[in-house]
Coordinates of C-alpha atoms in Angstrom, one line a residue:
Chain A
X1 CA -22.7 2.4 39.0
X2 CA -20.8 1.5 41.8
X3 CA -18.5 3.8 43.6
X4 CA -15.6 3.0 45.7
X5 CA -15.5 3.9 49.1
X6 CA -13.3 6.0 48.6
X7 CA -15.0 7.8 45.6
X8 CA -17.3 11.1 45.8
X9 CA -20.5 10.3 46.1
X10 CA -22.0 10.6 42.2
X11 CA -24.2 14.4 41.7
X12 CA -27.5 13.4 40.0
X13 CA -27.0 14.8 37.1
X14 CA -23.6 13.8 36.4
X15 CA -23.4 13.1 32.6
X16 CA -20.8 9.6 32.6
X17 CA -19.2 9.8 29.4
X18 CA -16.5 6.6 30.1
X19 CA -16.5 3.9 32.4
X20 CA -15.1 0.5 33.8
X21 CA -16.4 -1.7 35.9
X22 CA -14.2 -4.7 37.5
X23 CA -12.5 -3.7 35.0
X24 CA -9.6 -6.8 34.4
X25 CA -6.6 -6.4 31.5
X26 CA -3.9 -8.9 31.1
X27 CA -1.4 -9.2 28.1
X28 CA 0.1 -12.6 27.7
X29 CA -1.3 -14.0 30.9
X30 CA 0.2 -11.3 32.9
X31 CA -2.3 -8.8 34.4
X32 CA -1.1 -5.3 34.1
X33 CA -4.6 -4.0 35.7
X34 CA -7.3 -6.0 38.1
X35 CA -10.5 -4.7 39.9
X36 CA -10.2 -1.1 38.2
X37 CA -14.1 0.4 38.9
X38 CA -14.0 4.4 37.9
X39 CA -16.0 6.4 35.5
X40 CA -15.3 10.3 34.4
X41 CA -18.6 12.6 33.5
X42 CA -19.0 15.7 31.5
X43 CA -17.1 18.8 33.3
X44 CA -14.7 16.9 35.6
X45 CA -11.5 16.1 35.6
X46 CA -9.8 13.4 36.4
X47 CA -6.2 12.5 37.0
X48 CA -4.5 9.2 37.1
X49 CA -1.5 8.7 38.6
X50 CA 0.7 6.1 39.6
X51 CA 4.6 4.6 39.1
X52 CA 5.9 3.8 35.5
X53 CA 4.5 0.2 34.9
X54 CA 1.5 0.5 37.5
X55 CA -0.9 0.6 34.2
X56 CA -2.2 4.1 33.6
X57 CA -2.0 3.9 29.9
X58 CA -3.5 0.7 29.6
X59 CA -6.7 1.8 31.4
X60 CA -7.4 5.1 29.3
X61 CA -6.6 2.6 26.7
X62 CA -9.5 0.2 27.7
X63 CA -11.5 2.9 28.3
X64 CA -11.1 4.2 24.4
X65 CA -11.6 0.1 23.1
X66 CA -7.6 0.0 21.4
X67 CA -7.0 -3.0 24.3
X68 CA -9.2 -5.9 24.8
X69 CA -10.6 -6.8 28.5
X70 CA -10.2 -9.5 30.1
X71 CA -12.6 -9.4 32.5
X72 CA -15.6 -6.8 33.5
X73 CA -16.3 -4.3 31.2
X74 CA -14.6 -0.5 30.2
X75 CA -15.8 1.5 27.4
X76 CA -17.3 5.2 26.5
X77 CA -20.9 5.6 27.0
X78 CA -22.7 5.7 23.7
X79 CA -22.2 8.7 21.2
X80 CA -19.3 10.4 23.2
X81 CA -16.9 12.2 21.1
X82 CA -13.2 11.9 21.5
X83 CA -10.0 14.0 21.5
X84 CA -7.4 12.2 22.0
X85 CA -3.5 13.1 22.7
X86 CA -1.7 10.0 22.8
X87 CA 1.4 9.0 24.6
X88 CA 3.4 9.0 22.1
X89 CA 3.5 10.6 18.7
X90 CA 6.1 11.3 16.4
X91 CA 5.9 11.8 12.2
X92 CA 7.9 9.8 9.9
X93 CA 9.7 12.2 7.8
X94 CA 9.1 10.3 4.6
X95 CA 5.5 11.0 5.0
X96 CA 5.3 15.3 4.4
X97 CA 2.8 16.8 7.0
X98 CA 2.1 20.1 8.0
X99 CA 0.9 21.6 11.3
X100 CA -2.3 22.5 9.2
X101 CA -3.0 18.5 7.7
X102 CA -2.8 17.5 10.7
X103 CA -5.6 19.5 11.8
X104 CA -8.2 17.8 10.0
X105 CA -6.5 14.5 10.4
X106 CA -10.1 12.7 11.8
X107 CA -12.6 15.1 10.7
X108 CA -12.6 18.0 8.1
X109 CA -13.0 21.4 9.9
X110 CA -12.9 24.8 8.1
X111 CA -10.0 27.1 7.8
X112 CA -11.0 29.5 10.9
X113 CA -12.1 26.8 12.9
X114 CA -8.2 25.5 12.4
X115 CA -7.1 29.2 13.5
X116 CA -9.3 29.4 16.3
X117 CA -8.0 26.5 18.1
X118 CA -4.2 26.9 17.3
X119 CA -4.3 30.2 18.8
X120 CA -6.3 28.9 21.8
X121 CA -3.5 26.7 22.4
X122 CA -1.1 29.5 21.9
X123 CA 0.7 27.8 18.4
X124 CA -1.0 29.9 16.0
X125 CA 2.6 30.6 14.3
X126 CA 2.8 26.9 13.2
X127 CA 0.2 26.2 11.2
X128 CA 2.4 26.4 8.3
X129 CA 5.3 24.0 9.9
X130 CA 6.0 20.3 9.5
X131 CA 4.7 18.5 11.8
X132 CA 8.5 16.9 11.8
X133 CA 10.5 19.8 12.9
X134 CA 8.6 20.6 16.4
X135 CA 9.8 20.5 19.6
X136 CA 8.2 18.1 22.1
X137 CA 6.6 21.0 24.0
X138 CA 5.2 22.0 20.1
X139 CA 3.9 19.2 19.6
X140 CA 2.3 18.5 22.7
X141 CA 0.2 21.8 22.3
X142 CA -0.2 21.0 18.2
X143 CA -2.2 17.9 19.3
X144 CA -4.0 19.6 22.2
X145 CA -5.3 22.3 19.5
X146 CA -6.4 18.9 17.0
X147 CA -8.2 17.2 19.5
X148 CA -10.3 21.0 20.8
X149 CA -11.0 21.2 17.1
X150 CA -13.0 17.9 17.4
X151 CA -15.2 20.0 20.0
X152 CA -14.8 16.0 22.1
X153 CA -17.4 15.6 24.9
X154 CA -13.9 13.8 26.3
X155 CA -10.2 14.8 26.2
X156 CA -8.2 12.0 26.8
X157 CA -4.6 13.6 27.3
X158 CA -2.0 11.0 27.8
X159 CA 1.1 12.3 29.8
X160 CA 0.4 16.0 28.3
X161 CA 3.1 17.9 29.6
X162 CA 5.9 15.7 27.8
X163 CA 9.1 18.0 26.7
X164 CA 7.1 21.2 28.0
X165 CA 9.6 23.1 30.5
X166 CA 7.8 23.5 33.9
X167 CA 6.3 27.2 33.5
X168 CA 5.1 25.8 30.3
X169 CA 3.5 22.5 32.4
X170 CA 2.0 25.1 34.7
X171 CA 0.2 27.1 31.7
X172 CA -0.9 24.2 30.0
X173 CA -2.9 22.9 32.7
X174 CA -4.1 25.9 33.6
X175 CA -5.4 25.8 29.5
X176 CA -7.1 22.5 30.5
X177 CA -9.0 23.8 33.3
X178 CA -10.0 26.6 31.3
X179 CA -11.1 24.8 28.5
X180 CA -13.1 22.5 30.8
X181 CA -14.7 25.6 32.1
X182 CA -15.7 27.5 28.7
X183 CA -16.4 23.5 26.9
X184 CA -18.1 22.1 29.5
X185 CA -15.7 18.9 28.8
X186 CA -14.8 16.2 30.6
X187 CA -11.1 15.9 31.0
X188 CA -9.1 12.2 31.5
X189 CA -5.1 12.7 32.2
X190 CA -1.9 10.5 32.8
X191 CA 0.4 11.6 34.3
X192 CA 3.6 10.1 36.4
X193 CA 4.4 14.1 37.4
X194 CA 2.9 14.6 40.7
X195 CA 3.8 18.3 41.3
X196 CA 1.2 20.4 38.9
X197 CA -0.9 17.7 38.6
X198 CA -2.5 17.5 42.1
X199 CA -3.4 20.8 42.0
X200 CA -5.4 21.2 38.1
X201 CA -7.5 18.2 39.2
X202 CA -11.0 17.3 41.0
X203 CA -10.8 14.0 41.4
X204 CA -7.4 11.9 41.6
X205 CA -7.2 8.1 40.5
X206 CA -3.9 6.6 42.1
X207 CA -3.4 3.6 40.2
X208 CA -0.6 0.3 40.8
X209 CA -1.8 -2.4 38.7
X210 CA -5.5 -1.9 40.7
X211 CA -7.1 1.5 42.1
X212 CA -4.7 2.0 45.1
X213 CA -7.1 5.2 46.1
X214 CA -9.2 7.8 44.7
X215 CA -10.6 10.9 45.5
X216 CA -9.9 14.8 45.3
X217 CA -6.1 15.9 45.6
X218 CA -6.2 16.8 49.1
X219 CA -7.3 13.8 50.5
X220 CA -5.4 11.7 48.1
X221 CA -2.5 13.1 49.0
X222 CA -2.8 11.9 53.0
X223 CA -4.0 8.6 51.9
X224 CA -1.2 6.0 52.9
X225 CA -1.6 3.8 49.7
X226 CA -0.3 7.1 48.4
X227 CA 2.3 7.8 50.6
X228 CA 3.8 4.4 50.6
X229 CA 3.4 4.3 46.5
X230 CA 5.6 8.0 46.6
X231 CA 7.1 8.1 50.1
X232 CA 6.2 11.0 52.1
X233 CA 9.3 13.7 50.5
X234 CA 7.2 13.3 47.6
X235 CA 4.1 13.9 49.1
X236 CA 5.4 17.2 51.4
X237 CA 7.3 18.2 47.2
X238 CA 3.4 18.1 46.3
X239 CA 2.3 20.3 49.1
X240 CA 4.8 23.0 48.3
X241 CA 4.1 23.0 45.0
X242 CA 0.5 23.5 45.1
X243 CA 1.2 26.0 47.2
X244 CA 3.2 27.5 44.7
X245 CA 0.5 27.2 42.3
X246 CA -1.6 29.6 43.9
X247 CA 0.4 32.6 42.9
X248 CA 1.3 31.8 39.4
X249 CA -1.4 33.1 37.6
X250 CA 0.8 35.5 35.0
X251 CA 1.6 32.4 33.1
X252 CA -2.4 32.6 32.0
X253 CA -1.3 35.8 29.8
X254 CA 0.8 33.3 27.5
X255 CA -2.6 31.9 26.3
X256 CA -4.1 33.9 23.4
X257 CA -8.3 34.4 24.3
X258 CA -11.2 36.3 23.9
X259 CA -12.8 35.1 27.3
X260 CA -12.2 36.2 30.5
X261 CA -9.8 34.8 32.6
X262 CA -10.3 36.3 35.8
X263 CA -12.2 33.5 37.6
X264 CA -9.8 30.9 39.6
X265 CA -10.7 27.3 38.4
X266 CA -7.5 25.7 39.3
X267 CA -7.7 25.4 42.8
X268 CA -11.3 24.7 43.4
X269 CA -10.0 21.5 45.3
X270 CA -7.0 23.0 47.3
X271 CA -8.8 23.2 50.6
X272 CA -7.2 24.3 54.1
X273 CA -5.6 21.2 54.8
X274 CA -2.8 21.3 52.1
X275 CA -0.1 21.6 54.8
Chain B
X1 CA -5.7 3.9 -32.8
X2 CA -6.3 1.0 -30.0
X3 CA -4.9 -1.2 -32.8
X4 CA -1.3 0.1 -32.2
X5 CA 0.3 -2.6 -29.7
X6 CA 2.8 1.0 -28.5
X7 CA -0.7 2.7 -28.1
X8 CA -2.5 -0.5 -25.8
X9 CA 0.9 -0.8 -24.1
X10 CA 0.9 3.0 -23.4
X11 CA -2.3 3.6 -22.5
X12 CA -2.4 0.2 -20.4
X13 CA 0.5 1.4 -18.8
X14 CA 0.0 4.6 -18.0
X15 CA -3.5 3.2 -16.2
X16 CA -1.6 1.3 -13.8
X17 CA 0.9 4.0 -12.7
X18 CA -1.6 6.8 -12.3
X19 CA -3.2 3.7 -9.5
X20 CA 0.3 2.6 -8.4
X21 CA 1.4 6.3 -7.4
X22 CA -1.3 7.3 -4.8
X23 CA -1.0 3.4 -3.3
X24 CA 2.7 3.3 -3.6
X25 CA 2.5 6.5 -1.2
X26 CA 0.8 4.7 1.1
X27 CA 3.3 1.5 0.8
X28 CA 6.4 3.7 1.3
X29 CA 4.6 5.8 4.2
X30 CA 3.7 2.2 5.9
X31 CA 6.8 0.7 5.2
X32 CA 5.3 -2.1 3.5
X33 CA 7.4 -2.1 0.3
X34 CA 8.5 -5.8 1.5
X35 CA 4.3 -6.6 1.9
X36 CA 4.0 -5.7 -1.8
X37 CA 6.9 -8.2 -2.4
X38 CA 5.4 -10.7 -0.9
X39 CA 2.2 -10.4 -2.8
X40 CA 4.0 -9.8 -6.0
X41 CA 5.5 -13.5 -5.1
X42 CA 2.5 -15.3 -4.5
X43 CA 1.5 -14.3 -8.1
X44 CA 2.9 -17.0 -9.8
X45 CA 1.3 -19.4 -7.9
X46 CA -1.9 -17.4 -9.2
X47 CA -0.2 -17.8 -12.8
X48 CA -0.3 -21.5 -12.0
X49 CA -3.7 -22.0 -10.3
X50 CA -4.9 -20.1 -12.4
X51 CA -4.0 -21.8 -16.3
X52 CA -4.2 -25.4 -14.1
X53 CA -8.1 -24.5 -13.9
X54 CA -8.1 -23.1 -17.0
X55 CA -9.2 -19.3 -16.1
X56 CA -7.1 -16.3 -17.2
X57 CA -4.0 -16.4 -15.7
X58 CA -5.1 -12.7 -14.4
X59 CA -7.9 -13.3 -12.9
X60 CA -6.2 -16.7 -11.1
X61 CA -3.4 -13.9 -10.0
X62 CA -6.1 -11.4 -8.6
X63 CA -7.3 -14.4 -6.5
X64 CA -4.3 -15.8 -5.1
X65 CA -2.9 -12.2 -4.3
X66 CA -5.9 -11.5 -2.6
X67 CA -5.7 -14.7 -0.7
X68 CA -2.5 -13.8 0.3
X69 CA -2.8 -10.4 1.2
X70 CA -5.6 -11.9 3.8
X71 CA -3.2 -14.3 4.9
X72 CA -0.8 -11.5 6.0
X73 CA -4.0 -9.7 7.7
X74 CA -4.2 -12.6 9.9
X75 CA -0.7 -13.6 10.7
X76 CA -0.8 -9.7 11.6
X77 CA -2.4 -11.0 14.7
X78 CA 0.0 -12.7 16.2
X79 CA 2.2 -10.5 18.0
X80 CA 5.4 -13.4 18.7
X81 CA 5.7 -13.6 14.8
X82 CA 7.6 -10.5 13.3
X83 CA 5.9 -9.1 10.1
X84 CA 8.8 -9.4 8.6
X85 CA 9.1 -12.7 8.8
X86 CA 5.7 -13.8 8.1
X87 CA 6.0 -12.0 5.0
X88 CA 9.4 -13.9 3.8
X89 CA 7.5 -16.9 4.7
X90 CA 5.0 -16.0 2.5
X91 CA 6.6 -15.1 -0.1
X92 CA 9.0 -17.7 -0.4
X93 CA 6.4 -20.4 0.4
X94 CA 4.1 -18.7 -2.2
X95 CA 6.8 -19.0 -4.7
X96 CA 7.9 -22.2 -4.1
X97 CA 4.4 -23.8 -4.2
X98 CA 3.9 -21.8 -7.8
X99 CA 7.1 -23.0 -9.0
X100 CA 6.5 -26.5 -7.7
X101 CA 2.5 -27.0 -9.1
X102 CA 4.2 -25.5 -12.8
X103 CA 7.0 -28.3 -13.2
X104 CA 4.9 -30.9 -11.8
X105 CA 1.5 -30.7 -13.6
X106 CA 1.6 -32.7 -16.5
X107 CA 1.0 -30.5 -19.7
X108 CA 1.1 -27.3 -18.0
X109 CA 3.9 -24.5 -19.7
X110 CA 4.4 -21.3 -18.6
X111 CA 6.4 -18.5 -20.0
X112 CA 8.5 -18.0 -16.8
X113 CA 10.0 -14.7 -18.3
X114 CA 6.8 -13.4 -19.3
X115 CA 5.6 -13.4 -15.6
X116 CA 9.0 -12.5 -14.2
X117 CA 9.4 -9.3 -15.8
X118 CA 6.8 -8.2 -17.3
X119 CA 4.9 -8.1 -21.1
X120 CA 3.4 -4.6 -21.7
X121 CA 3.7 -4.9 -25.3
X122 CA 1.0 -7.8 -25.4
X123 CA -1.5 -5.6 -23.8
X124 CA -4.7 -6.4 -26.0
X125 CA -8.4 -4.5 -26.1
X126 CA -9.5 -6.8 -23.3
X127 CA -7.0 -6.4 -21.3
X128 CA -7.1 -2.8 -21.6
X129 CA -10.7 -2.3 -20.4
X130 CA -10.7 -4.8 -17.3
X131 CA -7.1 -2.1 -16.2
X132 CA -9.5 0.8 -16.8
X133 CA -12.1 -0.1 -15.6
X134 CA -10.5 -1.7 -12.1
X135 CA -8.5 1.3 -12.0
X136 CA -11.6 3.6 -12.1
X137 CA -12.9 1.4 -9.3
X138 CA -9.5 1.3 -7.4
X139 CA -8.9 4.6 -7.3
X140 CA -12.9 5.9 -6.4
X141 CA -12.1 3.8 -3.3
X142 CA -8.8 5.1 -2.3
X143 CA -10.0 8.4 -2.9
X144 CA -13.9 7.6 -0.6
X145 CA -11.3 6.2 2.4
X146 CA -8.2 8.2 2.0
X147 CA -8.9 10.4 5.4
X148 CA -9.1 7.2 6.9
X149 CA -6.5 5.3 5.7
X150 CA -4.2 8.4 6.2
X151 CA -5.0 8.7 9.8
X152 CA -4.6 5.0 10.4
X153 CA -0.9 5.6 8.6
X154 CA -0.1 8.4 10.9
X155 CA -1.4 7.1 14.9
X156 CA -3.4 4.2 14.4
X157 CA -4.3 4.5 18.1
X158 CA -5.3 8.0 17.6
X159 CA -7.1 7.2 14.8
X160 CA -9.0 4.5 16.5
X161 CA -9.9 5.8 19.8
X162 CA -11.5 9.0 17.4
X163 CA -13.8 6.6 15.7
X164 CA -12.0 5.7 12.7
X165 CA -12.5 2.1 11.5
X166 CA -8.7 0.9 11.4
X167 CA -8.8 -2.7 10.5
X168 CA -11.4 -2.4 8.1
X169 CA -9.4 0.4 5.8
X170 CA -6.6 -1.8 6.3
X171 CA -7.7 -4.5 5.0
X172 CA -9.5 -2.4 2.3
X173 CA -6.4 -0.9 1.0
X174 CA -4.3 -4.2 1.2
X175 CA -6.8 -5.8 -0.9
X176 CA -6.5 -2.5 -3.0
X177 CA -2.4 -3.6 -3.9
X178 CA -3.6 -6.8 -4.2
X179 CA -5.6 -6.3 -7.0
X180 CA -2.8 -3.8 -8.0
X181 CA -0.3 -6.1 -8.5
X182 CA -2.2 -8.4 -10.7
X183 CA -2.6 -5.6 -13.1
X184 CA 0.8 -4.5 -13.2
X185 CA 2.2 -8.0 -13.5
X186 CA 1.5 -7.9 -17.2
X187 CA 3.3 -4.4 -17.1
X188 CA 6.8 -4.7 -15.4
X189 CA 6.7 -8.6 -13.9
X190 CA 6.5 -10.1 -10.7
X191 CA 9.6 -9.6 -9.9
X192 CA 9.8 -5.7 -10.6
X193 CA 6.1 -4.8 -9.4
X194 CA 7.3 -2.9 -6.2
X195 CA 9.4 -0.7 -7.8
X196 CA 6.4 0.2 -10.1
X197 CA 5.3 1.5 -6.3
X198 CA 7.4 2.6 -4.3
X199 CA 9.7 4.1 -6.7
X200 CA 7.6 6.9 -7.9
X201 CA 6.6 7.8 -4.2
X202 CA 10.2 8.1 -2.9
X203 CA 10.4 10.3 -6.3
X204 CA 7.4 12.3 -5.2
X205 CA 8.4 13.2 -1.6
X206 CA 11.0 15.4 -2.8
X207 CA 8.4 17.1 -4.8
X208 CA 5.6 17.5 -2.0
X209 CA 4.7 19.4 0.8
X210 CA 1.5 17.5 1.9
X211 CA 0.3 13.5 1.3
X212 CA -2.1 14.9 -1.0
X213 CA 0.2 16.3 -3.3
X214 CA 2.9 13.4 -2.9
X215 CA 0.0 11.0 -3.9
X216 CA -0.6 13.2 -7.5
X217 CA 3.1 13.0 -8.1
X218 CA 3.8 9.8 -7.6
X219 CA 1.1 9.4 -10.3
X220 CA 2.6 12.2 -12.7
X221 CA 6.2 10.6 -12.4
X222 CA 5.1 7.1 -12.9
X223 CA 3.3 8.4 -16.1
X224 CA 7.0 9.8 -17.2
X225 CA 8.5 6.3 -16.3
X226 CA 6.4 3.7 -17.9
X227 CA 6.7 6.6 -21.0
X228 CA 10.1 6.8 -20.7
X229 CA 10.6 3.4 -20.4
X230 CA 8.5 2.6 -23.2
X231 CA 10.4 5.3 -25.6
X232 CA 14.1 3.3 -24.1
X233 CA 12.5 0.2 -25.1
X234 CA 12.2 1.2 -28.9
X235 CA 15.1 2.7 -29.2
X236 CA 17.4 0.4 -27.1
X237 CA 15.3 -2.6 -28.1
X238 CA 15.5 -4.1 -24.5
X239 CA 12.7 -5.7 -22.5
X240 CA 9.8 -3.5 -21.2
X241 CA 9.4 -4.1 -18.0
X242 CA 12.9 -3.8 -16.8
X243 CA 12.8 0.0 -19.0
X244 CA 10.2 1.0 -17.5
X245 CA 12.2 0.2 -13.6
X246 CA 14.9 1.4 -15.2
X247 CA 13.1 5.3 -16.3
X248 CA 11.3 5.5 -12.9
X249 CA 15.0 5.0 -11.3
X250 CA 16.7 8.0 -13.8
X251 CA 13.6 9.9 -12.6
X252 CA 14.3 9.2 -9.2
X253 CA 18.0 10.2 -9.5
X254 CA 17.2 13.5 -11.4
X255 CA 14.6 15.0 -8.9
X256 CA 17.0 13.6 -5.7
X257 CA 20.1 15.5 -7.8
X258 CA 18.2 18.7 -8.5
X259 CA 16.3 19.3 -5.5
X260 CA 19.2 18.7 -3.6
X261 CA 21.3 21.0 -5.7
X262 CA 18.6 23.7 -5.4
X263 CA 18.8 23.3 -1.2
X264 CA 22.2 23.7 -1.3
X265 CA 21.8 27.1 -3.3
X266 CA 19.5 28.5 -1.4
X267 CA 21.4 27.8 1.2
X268 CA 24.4 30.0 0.3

């Protein structure tokens, strides 16, 4: 596999569970991504970032075979199960669906199964709602709590905190670092939100039609592809907040669990040189 | 009993709606109402192919729907060309070929009105097995890819990137109206087939609180109409088909009436 420059040097026993490789998509002759080399394995998680347009849902796209390549090759390595959250998703009301049908939308799963991961998710109350009449935030976790029940190797969350108010962004990617912890998952986000984001990840794709840089947040964050792509307010905005993060750990009590939440996953990557 | 034209037209009828309710879900949820149209359309041109080559007119229908309905899959394709259009087309070019190839082959008649609306009441034995027997069939594979087909309906990307095989349920329950349609040409016409569909769904909705059960009462209330419709067509003495669209319309206006009335209550 090759590894960018720029990349972490691969553990040995890394388990890849998606990949591209000079990876090349264009729609109607105009390429929206070129060059793109990155892979995710079991337990990490990775970010990608960039500005609207730069191609962030097209890779994770390529990645899960719903876009043809153009050139090189992207795909998920064989028998890797998927949870997916996709960008966007909204219920026509002339089809009835309720919080608990959707559940099982993919794959049958018995009734305490269902409870287990609504309540993981903190939306235990809705299983009887239509799937119509929730708010974004709702929603958002609803299809979190579908995808855990999948038990993926790979959660493929596509701009996850959409319509979730900022404590609530905080929370729910705390929630993905914990489930990544207890699951053993490997976690691929979107995301165009810089502030939380930086800090819930360990490695950080920064992404403008090619793979402008990569690497943990920390690093990232200097790199001046990255400041030039978000100007430097943004950058020292990013700072701040993750050090922010640090100290709001109460927002963990919102999520309903059995397991102990007393170890610090969040930060793992937050080194000295945040400021 | 089978002897009784009612009793054929009855049971024939009924057949086809308990088939036409779960699919007609499906149509209504996928917005294809205008897709069944189309393949409704290029029935006549199965009419015609299919007395030109002297096979039942049915079984020249089944074919030329089907055709169509793989046509539609492929023009799908082609993102610049708006489904919509394709399908008008389709269904005008369909029509207009049928219409064509049945005034200009010598010695070739057809009983336009027959086609156009419908002909329950000359149901016979044979006709009755092959819409029992293909509805057995149609259903057993609705019921075998229903999870699929259902996710597909709701996030087709979702659906995808979790290992369901989109295009090939697709194509599976296009081909599934397809063959529906030819059947319920004999019952309400060419012309009137979608309503057979979609008009028992939109009835159902207001009934249901999960696809599941929306797909069993579209079945249930399309029973009612072609039995209604039937019962209106003795007593009124007026053509079948249009009845039968006529009782699956009074049933659609009595649910929308009462459950709207009973919202309001419990409202106050």
């Amino acid at each position: 596999m090759d590894t960018g420059p720029d990349r972490l040097a691969p553990l040995p026993d890394r388990r890849v569970l998606a990949s591209a490789q000079a990876l090349a998509v264009a729609f109607g002759g105009r390429t929206v991504l070129s060059g793109v080399d990155m892979d995710i394995a079991a337990g990490e998680i990775v970010t990608i970032i960039g500005p609207n347009g730069s191609g962030k849902t097209t890779l994770v796209k390529a990645l899960l075979g719903l876009v043809p390549v153009t050139e090189g090759a992207a795909g998920l390595a064989k028998g890797t199960r998927i949870g997916y959250v996709p960008q966007r998703f909204a219920v026509d009301t002339v089809l009835p669906l309720s919080v608990n049908r959707l559940m099982t939308l993919t794959a049958r799963a018995d009734n305490r199964a269902i409870a287990t991961a609504l309540d993981r998710v903190g939306v235990g109350h809705l299983r009887r709602a239509d799937v119509a009449s929730l708010s974004g935030g709702e929603t958002q976790r609803v299809l979190l709590a579908r995808a855990l029940l999948r038990q993926p190797d790979l959660l493929v969350l596509d701009e996850p905190v959409q319509g979730v108010d900022f404590a609530g962004e905080a929370a729910l990617y705390a929630l993905i670092g914990e489930l990544r912890d207890e699951m053993g998952l490997g976690v691929l986000m979107v995301s165009h939100d810089l502030h939380v984001v930086m800090a819930a990840t360990d490695q950080v794709l920064c992404l403008n039609g090619h793979i402008c840089c990569a690497g943990v947040p920390s690093d990232v964050s200097r790199h001046p592809e990255f400041l030039r792509l978000f100007g430097r307010q943004a950058a020292a905005t990013l700072a701040v907040y993750r050090h922010d993060h640090d100290h709001d750990h109460d927002l963990h009590g919102e999520v309903v669990s059995d397991h102990d939440h007393s170890h610090d996953h969040s930060h793992e990557n937050s080194h000295d040189h945040t400021h | 009993m089978l002897d009784d034209f009612l009793v054929r037209a009855l049971l024939g009828g009924i057949m086809v709606a308990l088939v036409a309710g779960p699919l007609g879900c499906f149509v209504v949820w996928r917005r294809m109402a205008y897709f069944g149209d189309t393949m409704a359309h290029s029935g006549l041109l199965g009419v015609s192919m299919g007395l030109l080559l002297s096979v039942q007119p049915i079984i020249g229908v089944a074919i030329v729907v089907v055709l169509a309905a793989l046509a539609l899959f492929w023009l799908e394709r082609f993102r610049w060309l708006a489904s919509d259009t394709a399908l008008g087309m389709l269904a005008h070019g369909s029509l207009a070929v049928g219409l064509v190839v049945a005034a200009t082959v010598p010695g070739l008649r057809i009983d336009l009105m027959s086609y156009l609306f419908g002909d329950i009441l000359a149901i016979g034995r044979t006709d009755l097995i092959w819409i029992g027997a293909g509805g057995i069939v149609a259903l057993s594979v609705l019921a075998f890819i229903w999870r699929d087909l259902l996710a597909a309906t709701v996030q087709t990307d979702l659906a995808q990137a979790e290992g369901v095989p989109v295009a090939r349920v697709r194509l599976i329950f296009a081909l599934l109206v397809a063959l529906l349609i030819a059947a319920a040409m004999k019952i309400v016409g060419i012309l009137l087939v979608t309503a057979l569909l979609i008009t028992p769904a939109a009835t159902a909705r207001r009934l249901s609180g999960s696809p599941e059960a929306m797909a069993v009462w579209a079945g249930a209330v399309g029973c009612v109409a072609v039995s209604g419709g039937l019962g209106l067509s003795l007593w009124l003495d007026s053509p079948s088909g249009p009845s039968i669209v006529l009782a699956a319309i009074v049933a659609f206006l009595l649910v929308l009436l009462i459950t709207t009335f009973r919202a309001k209550k419990a409202a106050a």
